[in-house]
Amino acid sequence: MSNAKYRDASVGGCVSATAEHRPDGTLILRSTEPLRWFPDRLTDALEQWAAEAPDRTLAARRGPDGQWIRTSYAQMLQRAQAVGQALLDLGLSVDRPLAILSENDLEHLTLALGAMWAGVPFAPVSSAYSLVSQDYGKLRHILGVVTPGLVFASDARYAKAMAAVLPADVPVVLTEGAVDAAADGPLAGRRVLGFNALLSAEPGPGLAAAHAAVGPDSIAKFLFTSGSTKAPKGVVNTHRMVCANQQQVRQCMAFLAEEPPVLVDWLPWNHTFGGNHNVGLTIYNGGTLYIDEGKPTPALIHETLRNLREISPTVYFNVPKGFEEIAAAMDTDTVLRDSLFKRCKAFMFAGAGLAQAVWDKLDAHGEAAVGERLRMVTGLGMTETAPACMFAVGTDTRSGHIGLPVPGVEVKLVKDASTGGKLEIRFKGPNVMPGYWRAPEQTADAFDDEGFYRTGDAGRLIDPDDIQKGVFFDGRTAEDFKLSTGTFVSVGPLRAKIIAAGDPLVQDAVITGINRDDVGALLFPRPDECRKLAGLGEDVPLPEVLHHPLVRARFQQLADRLWRDATGSASRVARLHVLAEPPSIDKGEVTDKGSINQRAVLQHRDALVEALYEGGASDPFLILPNKA
């Protein structure tokens, strides 16, 4: 671990808390800093910065020639108002909102801000539900819930999905080049508009009246949960939620207000991290967002690295896999390293745990580049909370820490007897949703009798004698289970241990063993890393790669290590199965961010789990530890 000092970065808001101890063991944590004023609407911040810094770039995206296409704050305000008028002219409303099917781009952002200006909710939908899914089941469900009055997609690739699930009377908007391409295809006979037609609308009195009616409780957007075990739920996001959360983030990461933030970001806007946290952070603080068309995958990480060599962010957000890829690339790319660390104040990850080894490598690269480490911000938030509720912003933060409450949020830790006394985390605050759209029963189930949102996540105090050290993430309460002996298995920590020990061959692990004598695991391998180890090309089928002696030996070493290092039956992995079949998005086994859902995998591969325990040597992908 590096001993270099940390780069100066102003923080606050979530660095201390008060604690209320109840007789039943419930603990309520509150920030010692009150939540300050925030605007009624996110578009108020757009209007503010369009007046104060009209020529500053709000967002930019690379064009076909590789150059950045920029949209300033003044341009975006004008375009958002035109689009807002066009949406009203098309009859859009809360009951007939806008749905956006395609990925992050300038048109998507313009439509989102135009809809918010006019008081028309919008629903950004994962592009994978249109382009990867084979049955369009989740797309059909989502559009059935929101009943859109207009649907936007960037190009004709989405035409087949739209034709399959959209009622014939719902018009479609495409970017200009895609209109002609779709005219004779699946969208033939449907009203198809070009995006420029929306931009040509002249804002009038109707828009002014609609905008004036937008308030804190107006619905800004619907964000859908991943729906890994059940159908996706539409989370109502109000302007109050979004704006309160941006003020909460600003108070915890005070450096955001000291200079306009610059982001290089790929995180999808149909998720709350990218669409609420990062887009909102940019607009709220008058910053600039460079839309990164890369992703932390072997096929697309090069685009992220290209962008980071050219644009030096002031704060950088990613998922753990992204940081892992970047840290590895910086081993041999000093231009990338120096650009990333040039003016960055902090890193932040979400979505999963970051391996401490990757964290330490980032520290070492920072010391090599600028002689300083960057603080790594962690925390806990979710779609239902817009998203941030807890942050750990100190320089002593480590993997697994989720910190203390942000200003204005109450954190309730409640003992759950069904999971061996783990503490479930619950939230209350102005950034918490009013409920799920058109789902009153699910809304009622989501809150306790005091109005706290039930997260299903568990936490424990890092130091019970010192609240200020914060909370440690203790897994998902719904994933934990008992062995036949009555011993509780804490899935989250065990899963993280397996992934870390199996790096880089293991993408994820699904823990098995409910009501059985011992713990097992289904492993999703990283095909590219397995092929690299075996020296085999992409044309070689994955089952053959997994049977290669070098790959088999490495998984055997993992099984032996997990058995040897176990401290008891709850952490002793007695059997592994390396999965040759990738996770299915249609079955809810994986989200478009690549997150694996434990329960969905166990549900859909129950026969495989049975064989894992009963099949023995007949399972060609079974790995048993050497127990000698």
XYZ file of C-alpha atoms in Angstrom:
628
model
C 0.000 0.000 0.000
C 1.297 3.462 -0.895
C 2.297 5.874 1.865
C 1.980 8.993 -0.289
C -0.175 11.839 0.978
C -3.691 12.409 -0.316
C -4.510 15.177 -2.765
C -6.445 17.992 -1.129
C -10.188 17.741 -1.730
C -12.863 19.454 0.339
C -15.406 17.084 1.859
C -18.116 17.335 4.518
C -21.754 16.570 5.174
C -21.310 12.869 5.881
C -18.190 12.838 8.039
C -20.004 12.692 11.384
C -23.351 11.481 12.676
C -25.526 11.239 15.742
C -26.935 7.916 16.908
C -30.298 7.071 18.448
C -30.266 3.694 20.227
C -33.663 2.048 20.716
C -34.447 -0.629 23.300
C -35.097 -3.263 20.610
C -31.593 -2.837 19.183
C -32.639 -0.568 16.316
C -30.145 2.188 15.549
C -30.978 5.488 13.812
C -28.084 7.457 12.301
C -28.352 11.091 11.179
C -25.776 13.500 9.756
C -24.707 16.270 12.106
C -24.900 18.696 9.166
C -28.354 19.921 8.074
C -29.412 19.731 4.458
C -29.138 23.143 2.834
C -31.394 24.829 0.273
C -31.880 23.200 -3.109
C -33.948 24.302 -6.144
C -37.404 23.009 -6.946
C -36.441 21.645 -10.369
C -33.245 20.371 -11.959
C -33.994 22.598 -14.949
C -33.578 25.597 -12.620
C -29.876 24.701 -12.497
C -29.793 24.474 -16.305
C -31.334 27.931 -16.512
C -28.893 29.299 -13.914
C -25.776 28.095 -15.733
C -27.130 29.131 -19.140
C -27.238 32.673 -17.716
C -23.957 32.573 -15.794
C -21.815 30.536 -18.201
C -23.708 30.395 -21.520
C -20.758 29.259 -23.635
C -19.498 26.568 -21.281
C -19.872 23.057 -22.669
C -22.545 21.104 -20.841
C -22.072 17.866 -22.773
C -19.943 16.573 -25.622
C -19.832 13.434 -27.685
C -17.436 12.293 -30.393
C -18.710 12.583 -33.953
C -17.985 10.224 -36.845
C -14.699 12.049 -37.474
C -13.547 11.515 -33.900
C -13.884 15.186 -32.948
C -15.985 16.314 -30.011
C -19.448 17.668 -30.817
C -20.248 20.104 -28.022
C -23.473 21.554 -26.690
C -23.215 24.612 -24.453
C -25.511 25.499 -21.583
C -27.173 28.256 -23.615
C -27.686 25.929 -26.584
C -29.089 23.192 -24.376
C -31.565 25.533 -22.718
C -32.837 26.695 -26.096
C -33.075 23.153 -27.431
C -34.758 21.843 -24.284
C -37.423 24.535 -24.546
C -38.057 23.705 -28.206
C -38.295 19.996 -27.454
C -40.574 20.707 -24.490
C -42.983 22.547 -26.742
C -42.881 19.734 -29.306
C -43.687 17.136 -26.645
C -46.694 19.163 -25.505
C -47.806 19.534 -29.111
C -47.708 15.747 -29.428
C -50.033 15.423 -26.456
C -47.552 13.924 -24.004
C -48.389 13.898 -20.302
C -47.848 11.973 -17.072
C -50.143 9.245 -18.386
C -48.572 9.315 -21.870
C -44.903 10.087 -21.194
C -41.750 9.853 -23.289
C -39.787 6.595 -23.504
C -36.116 6.605 -24.573
C -34.757 3.264 -25.754
C -31.246 4.116 -26.878
C -27.962 4.798 -25.143
C -26.295 7.975 -23.911
C -26.032 10.707 -26.530
C -26.736 14.395 -27.003
C -30.222 13.762 -28.384
C -31.086 11.616 -25.367
C -29.947 14.367 -22.983
C -31.821 17.052 -24.912
C -35.031 15.035 -24.833
C -34.661 14.383 -21.115
C -34.173 18.051 -20.270
C -36.922 19.122 -22.651
C -39.336 16.688 -21.030
C -38.431 17.931 -17.540
C -38.856 21.537 -18.646
C -42.356 20.819 -19.930
C -43.385 18.650 -16.987
C -43.539 15.492 -19.082
C -42.020 12.445 -17.352
C -39.613 10.316 -19.347
C -38.501 6.724 -18.981
C -34.983 5.793 -20.147
C -34.920 2.060 -20.910
C -31.914 -0.238 -21.090
C -30.826 -0.617 -24.714
C -30.143 -4.289 -24.020
C -33.877 -4.900 -23.708
C -34.169 -3.931 -27.388
C -30.855 -5.078 -28.853
C -29.783 -8.093 -26.768
C -33.043 -9.592 -25.594
C -34.559 -12.264 -27.796
C -38.153 -12.063 -26.564
C -38.420 -8.332 -25.653
C -40.167 -9.431 -22.465
C -38.798 -6.705 -20.211
C -39.217 -4.007 -22.862
C -42.845 -5.048 -23.385
C -43.484 -4.963 -19.647
C -41.860 -1.550 -19.109
C -43.692 0.110 -21.981
C -46.896 -1.497 -20.782
C -46.426 0.116 -17.381
C -45.575 3.631 -18.621
C -47.910 3.644 -21.686
C -45.732 6.075 -23.657
C -47.121 8.661 -26.006
C -43.814 8.893 -27.892
C -40.722 6.699 -28.166
C -37.220 7.799 -29.127
C -34.370 5.664 -30.408
C -31.119 6.816 -31.929
C -31.164 4.596 -35.009
C -32.946 1.906 -36.981
C -31.416 -0.950 -34.961
C -34.279 -0.449 -32.527
C -36.979 -0.675 -35.184
C -37.591 -4.412 -34.823
C -38.091 -4.158 -31.063
C -40.387 -1.152 -31.372
C -42.483 -2.822 -34.024
C -42.841 -5.881 -31.799
C -44.018 -4.161 -28.616
C -45.452 -0.722 -29.444
C -49.117 -0.144 -30.238
C -49.542 1.032 -33.810
C -50.715 4.511 -32.790
C -47.573 5.402 -30.801
C -45.266 7.635 -32.881
C -41.510 7.150 -32.986
C -38.669 9.687 -33.106
C -35.341 8.779 -34.716
C -32.241 10.779 -35.499
C -32.270 12.220 -38.987
C -30.159 9.609 -40.722
C -32.246 6.773 -39.331
C -35.648 7.974 -40.533
C -35.200 6.936 -44.151
C -33.563 3.649 -43.150
C -36.581 2.717 -41.041
C -39.263 3.891 -43.474
C -39.416 0.676 -45.499
C -38.652 -1.695 -42.609
C -40.496 -2.803 -39.493
C -41.773 0.740 -38.836
C -43.480 1.085 -42.197
C -46.928 2.610 -41.769
C -46.147 4.098 -38.383
C -45.702 7.827 -37.782
C -41.940 8.388 -37.659
C -40.495 11.817 -36.863
C -36.993 13.145 -37.260
C -35.327 14.557 -34.161
C -34.797 17.911 -35.900
C -38.549 18.291 -36.220
C -38.709 18.559 -32.442
C -35.938 21.138 -32.373
C -37.829 23.315 -34.836
C -40.807 23.853 -32.509
C -41.333 27.436 -31.325
C -41.854 27.719 -27.559
C -45.139 29.433 -26.791
C -47.503 30.319 -23.932
C -48.498 26.694 -23.485
C -44.939 25.725 -22.647
C -44.561 28.663 -20.271
C -47.686 27.592 -18.411
C -46.619 23.953 -18.304
C -43.161 24.868 -17.017
C -44.606 27.111 -14.323
C -46.716 24.206 -13.110
C -43.677 21.964 -12.598
C -42.807 21.760 -8.905
C -40.818 19.682 -6.413
C -43.380 16.887 -6.399
C -43.737 16.726 -10.179
C -42.481 13.485 -11.694
C -39.213 14.006 -13.544
C -38.660 10.441 -14.738
C -39.370 6.775 -14.258
C -36.322 4.597 -13.662
C -36.843 0.870 -13.780
C -35.189 -1.619 -11.489
C -33.283 -4.457 -13.109
C -36.115 -6.906 -12.484
C -33.744 -9.790 -11.926
C -36.207 -12.035 -10.107
C -39.492 -10.305 -10.881
C -40.702 -7.859 -13.514
C -38.897 -4.488 -13.419
C -40.541 -1.907 -11.156
C -40.969 1.712 -12.250
C -39.433 3.972 -9.607
C -41.048 7.413 -9.518
C -38.299 10.078 -9.478
C -39.574 13.527 -8.557
C -37.732 16.806 -8.997
C -37.464 17.043 -5.204
C -35.694 13.673 -5.065
C -33.206 14.601 -7.757
C -32.450 18.112 -6.498
C -32.276 17.152 -2.823
C -29.859 14.378 -3.669
C -27.628 16.670 -5.706
C -27.406 19.057 -2.770
C -26.630 16.119 -0.496
C -23.859 14.993 -2.847
C -22.464 18.530 -3.048
C -22.318 18.845 0.735
C -20.457 15.525 1.042
C -18.108 16.207 -1.886
C -17.705 19.936 -1.349
C -14.968 20.178 -3.975
C -17.697 19.883 -6.637
C -18.765 23.461 -5.896
C -15.231 24.863 -5.929
C -14.729 24.473 -9.689
C -17.039 23.213 -12.434
C -16.641 19.434 -12.491
C -15.434 17.682 -15.634
C -16.610 14.113 -16.147
C -15.658 11.430 -18.649
C -18.449 8.939 -18.180
C -19.980 5.877 -19.836
C -22.433 4.818 -17.133
C -25.874 4.249 -18.724
C -28.549 6.855 -18.090
C -31.273 4.257 -17.599
C -29.539 3.528 -14.282
C -29.507 5.912 -11.347
C -25.694 6.113 -11.019
C -25.203 7.431 -14.537
C -28.547 9.103 -15.183
C -29.252 10.732 -11.811
C -25.968 10.971 -9.964
C -23.551 11.827 -12.761
C -25.754 13.758 -15.192
C -27.383 15.569 -12.272
C -24.026 16.350 -10.681
C -22.824 17.898 -13.932
C -25.842 20.177 -14.396
C -26.283 21.052 -10.716
C -22.678 22.261 -10.445
C -22.307 23.817 -13.895
C -19.892 21.180 -15.132
C -19.077 19.413 -18.375
C -19.863 15.799 -19.226
C -17.864 14.044 -21.942
C -19.968 11.093 -23.061
C -17.714 8.044 -23.150
C -18.832 5.420 -25.647
C -16.489 2.880 -24.133
C -17.326 0.248 -21.534
C -15.265 -1.950 -19.212
C -15.236 -4.858 -21.663
C -12.379 -6.171 -23.804
C -14.120 -4.923 -26.947
C -14.800 -1.357 -25.774
C -12.340 -0.426 -23.016
C -9.996 1.047 -25.644
C -12.484 3.878 -26.240
C -12.536 4.760 -22.545
C -8.733 4.758 -22.461
C -8.624 6.972 -25.555
C -10.958 9.491 -23.965
C -9.073 9.562 -20.670
C -5.789 10.192 -22.473
C -7.358 13.273 -24.037
C -9.682 14.599 -21.315
C -8.504 14.959 -17.709
C -11.519 14.640 -15.394
C -11.808 16.497 -12.090
C -13.648 13.541 -10.545
C -13.947 10.054 -11.983
C -16.756 7.505 -11.558
C -16.833 3.893 -12.654
C -17.798 0.372 -11.663
C -15.094 -1.842 -10.108
C -14.406 -3.692 -13.360
C -13.748 -0.342 -15.072
C -11.213 0.681 -12.448
C -9.598 -2.733 -12.751
C -9.170 -2.366 -16.524
C -7.845 1.197 -16.225
C -5.410 0.300 -13.455
C -4.035 -2.552 -15.575
C -3.711 -0.308 -18.649
C -1.780 2.319 -16.674
C 0.913 -0.268 -15.943
C 2.265 0.356 -19.437
C 0.568 3.630 -20.476
C 2.048 6.661 -18.741
C 0.136 9.104 -20.981
C -3.130 7.621 -19.723
C -1.890 7.628 -16.135
C -0.686 11.206 -16.170
C -3.852 12.495 -17.838
C -6.161 10.709 -15.401
C -4.351 11.987 -12.309
C -3.570 15.466 -13.632
C -6.427 17.318 -11.932
C -8.692 14.603 -10.536
C -9.803 15.219 -6.940
C -11.401 11.843 -6.197
C -12.485 8.493 -7.554
C -15.806 6.841 -6.782
C -17.128 3.373 -7.539
C -20.549 1.768 -7.143
C -22.427 -1.323 -8.209
C -20.164 -3.868 -6.506
C -17.133 -4.130 -4.256
C -13.720 -2.975 -5.449
C -10.915 -5.432 -4.776
C -8.376 -3.961 -2.393
C -5.570 -5.024 -4.750
C -7.008 -2.782 -7.492
C -7.427 0.029 -4.975
C -3.776 -0.290 -3.936
C -2.658 -0.291 -7.564
C -4.541 2.971 -8.190
C -2.756 4.482 -5.191
C 0.603 3.418 -6.615
C -0.217 4.925 -10.005
C -1.232 8.182 -8.365
C 2.028 8.378 -6.495
C 3.958 7.700 -9.708
C 2.001 10.309 -11.661
C 1.617 13.218 -9.243
C 3.192 12.104 -5.977
C -0.242 11.865 -4.325
C -3.065 9.423 -3.778
C -6.691 10.234 -4.551
C -9.392 9.541 -2.016
C -11.774 6.794 -3.082
C -15.375 7.704 -2.318
C -17.706 4.804 -1.578
C -21.244 4.640 -0.275
C -24.673 3.138 -0.596
C -27.597 4.204 -2.726
C -30.182 2.772 -5.055
C -32.724 3.576 -7.718
C -35.379 4.209 -5.091
C -33.265 6.906 -3.389
C -32.089 8.993 -6.363
C -29.473 7.434 -5.431
C -26.996 8.528 -2.696
C -27.899 7.974 0.975
C -24.535 7.190 2.572
C -20.986 8.152 1.731
C -17.547 7.302 3.026
C -15.329 10.217 1.977
C -12.391 9.923 4.348
C -8.820 8.945 3.546
C -9.104 5.851 5.759
C -11.862 4.304 3.627
C -11.406 0.714 2.523
C -13.346 -1.716 0.365
C -16.688 -2.549 1.970
C -17.050 0.772 3.791
C -20.274 2.668 3.048
C -19.817 5.519 5.515
C -22.425 7.643 7.250
C -25.716 9.322 6.230
C -25.763 12.270 3.862
C -27.456 15.431 5.231
C -31.224 15.052 5.417
C -31.260 11.239 5.352
C -32.079 9.060 8.340
C -30.481 5.608 8.291
C -32.261 2.915 10.264
C -30.425 -0.310 11.123
C -32.939 -2.992 12.105
C -32.150 -6.469 13.395
C -33.435 -9.202 11.084
C -33.922 -12.439 13.010
C -34.385 -14.411 9.781
C -30.747 -13.792 8.832
C -29.104 -14.512 12.133
C -29.482 -11.020 13.526
C -28.022 -9.047 10.635
C -28.924 -5.360 10.499
C -31.087 -4.367 7.536
C -30.468 -0.840 6.245
C -33.519 1.399 5.751
C -33.727 5.001 4.538
C -35.957 8.032 4.979
C -35.360 11.467 3.415
C -36.374 13.916 0.677
C -34.462 11.860 -1.901
C -36.497 8.691 -1.244
C -39.159 7.767 -3.797
C -42.870 8.230 -3.139
C -43.414 4.763 -4.614
C -43.466 2.519 -7.682
C -45.496 3.671 -10.673
C -48.884 1.990 -10.945
C -47.912 -0.630 -8.342
C -49.628 0.184 -5.025
C -49.032 -3.218 -3.424
C -45.320 -3.192 -4.186
C -45.138 0.372 -2.893
C -46.768 -0.605 0.382
C -44.385 -3.532 0.805
C -41.362 -1.296 0.215
C -41.810 0.802 3.370
C -41.996 -0.017 7.063
C -44.553 1.390 9.499
C -42.389 4.484 10.118
C -42.058 5.303 6.425
C -38.499 4.005 6.026
C -37.642 2.405 2.676
C -36.579 -1.213 3.148
C -33.400 -1.729 1.112
C -32.807 -5.436 1.688
C -29.130 -4.566 2.215
C -27.367 -5.326 5.481
C -24.770 -3.283 7.324
C -22.762 -3.417 10.535
C -20.842 -0.798 12.433
C -17.129 -0.853 11.701
C -16.525 -0.083 15.379
C -19.526 -0.415 17.737
C -17.725 1.875 20.178
C -17.170 4.616 17.597
C -20.134 5.481 15.363
C -18.028 8.003 13.423
C -16.049 5.214 11.758
C -19.192 4.407 9.821
C -20.946 1.340 8.472
C -19.607 -1.700 6.639
C -21.668 -3.360 3.887
C -22.757 -6.814 5.051
C -24.436 -8.256 1.963
C -28.057 -8.692 0.888
C -30.374 -10.054 3.557
C -32.483 -11.863 0.960
C -29.459 -13.788 -0.370
C -28.262 -15.232 2.944
C -29.374 -18.732 3.890
C -28.885 -21.586 6.341
C -27.094 -24.880 5.818
C -28.802 -28.055 7.007
C -26.872 -27.665 10.253
C -28.614 -24.332 10.945
C -25.433 -22.377 10.240
C -26.013 -19.048 8.458
C -24.085 -18.407 5.250
C -23.384 -14.739 4.568
C -23.417 -14.678 0.781
C -22.030 -11.197 0.073
C -18.651 -11.517 1.834
C -18.156 -15.100 0.601
C -18.949 -14.147 -2.972
C -16.469 -11.246 -2.797
C -13.818 -13.586 -1.402
C -14.280 -16.070 -4.254
C -14.130 -13.366 -6.933
C -10.979 -11.871 -5.429
C -9.300 -15.258 -5.081
C -10.286 -16.240 -8.625
C -9.117 -13.034 -10.265
C -8.802 -12.654 -13.232
C -10.565 -15.834 -14.379
C -13.743 -15.399 -12.313
C -16.308 -12.787 -13.303
C -18.824 -13.662 -10.596
C -19.905 -16.404 -8.224
C -23.336 -17.654 -7.209
C -23.381 -19.335 -3.800
C -25.310 -22.596 -3.319
C -26.100 -24.747 -0.281
C -29.494 -23.738 1.106
C -30.636 -26.546 3.448
C -27.691 -28.679 2.363
C -24.684 -29.959 4.287
C -22.080 -27.716 2.708
C -21.470 -24.637 0.575
C -20.941 -24.741 -3.161
C -20.532 -22.136 -5.906
C -21.421 -21.700 -9.545
C -18.697 -19.683 -11.241
C -19.204 -17.419 -14.238
C -15.758 -17.335 -15.874
C -14.250 -14.518 -17.902
C -13.940 -16.187 -21.308
C -11.301 -13.742 -22.582
C -9.041 -14.335 -19.574
C -9.497 -18.103 -19.804
C -8.609 -18.035 -23.493
C -5.574 -15.884 -22.745
C -4.339 -18.358 -20.136
C -4.882 -21.308 -22.476
C -3.421 -19.535 -25.497
C -6.570 -20.198 -27.503
C -8.411 -17.941 -29.958
C -11.969 -16.624 -29.906
C -13.059 -19.318 -32.366
C -12.514 -22.049 -29.783
C -15.796 -22.907 -27.968
C -15.863 -21.993 -24.293
C -16.403 -25.593 -23.044
C -13.177 -26.602 -24.772
C -11.378 -23.612 -23.253
C -12.581 -24.537 -19.763
C -11.258 -28.091 -20.182
C -7.777 -26.898 -21.173
C -5.248 -28.261 -18.647
C -3.918 -24.822 -17.694
C -7.401 -23.428 -17.085
C -8.543 -26.536 -15.233
C -5.445 -26.380 -13.033
C -6.070 -22.748 -12.143
C -9.640 -23.475 -11.044
C -8.356 -26.437 -9.069
C -5.921 -24.119 -7.280
C -8.861 -21.814 -6.484
C -10.907 -24.676 -5.025
C -7.960 -25.818 -2.915
C -7.283 -22.312 -1.639
C -10.908 -21.664 -0.708
C -11.029 -24.939 1.220
C -7.710 -24.333 2.948
C -8.463 -20.720 3.963
C -11.968 -21.331 5.311
C -12.646 -20.557 8.953
C -15.794 -22.672 9.333
C -18.571 -24.482 7.479
C -20.230 -21.191 6.436
C -17.148 -20.150 4.458
C -15.809 -23.561 3.386
C -16.578 -24.089 -0.303
C -16.850 -27.809 -0.894
C -17.610 -27.843 -4.628
C -17.373 -25.542 -7.647
C -19.038 -25.710 -11.049
C -17.563 -23.542 -13.809
C -20.424 -22.404 -16.035
C -20.013 -22.752 -19.784
C -23.385 -21.113 -20.486
C -23.312 -17.306 -20.081
C -25.916 -15.505 -17.942
C -29.206 -14.693 -19.651
C -30.625 -11.178 -19.680
C -34.074 -12.490 -20.661
C -34.146 -14.756 -17.603
C -33.036 -11.902 -15.375
C -29.721 -13.565 -14.514
C -27.735 -10.500 -15.501
C -28.447 -6.784 -15.865
C -27.202 -4.648 -18.727
C -24.453 -3.421 -16.368
C -23.212 -6.986 -16.034
C -24.409 -7.523 -12.459
C -25.326 -11.113 -11.676
C -28.473 -11.816 -9.665
C -27.975 -14.720 -7.266
C -31.612 -15.726 -6.879
C -32.387 -15.649 -10.589
C -29.414 -17.879 -11.422
C -30.354 -20.359 -8.681
C -33.970 -20.348 -9.841
C -33.262 -20.942 -13.516
C -30.388 -23.395 -12.991
C -31.957 -25.443 -10.196
C -31.301 -28.695 -12.039
C -27.633 -27.773 -12.301
C -27.500 -27.015 -8.577
C -29.071 -30.410 -7.887
C -26.479 -32.067 -10.098
C -23.710 -30.156 -8.354
C -24.559 -32.002 -5.156
C -25.797 -35.293 -6.571
C -23.893 -35.752 -9.816
C -20.357 -36.005 -8.514
C -17.845 -37.081 -11.129
C -20.483 -37.120 -13.896
C -20.326 -33.313 -13.997
C -17.526 -32.420 -16.450
C -17.252 -28.877 -15.085
C -17.131 -29.899 -11.416
C -14.073 -28.890 -9.383
C -13.635 -30.509 -5.967
C -11.008 -29.237 -3.538
C -8.074 -31.357 -2.479
C -8.933 -31.835 1.196
C -5.648 -33.428 2.180
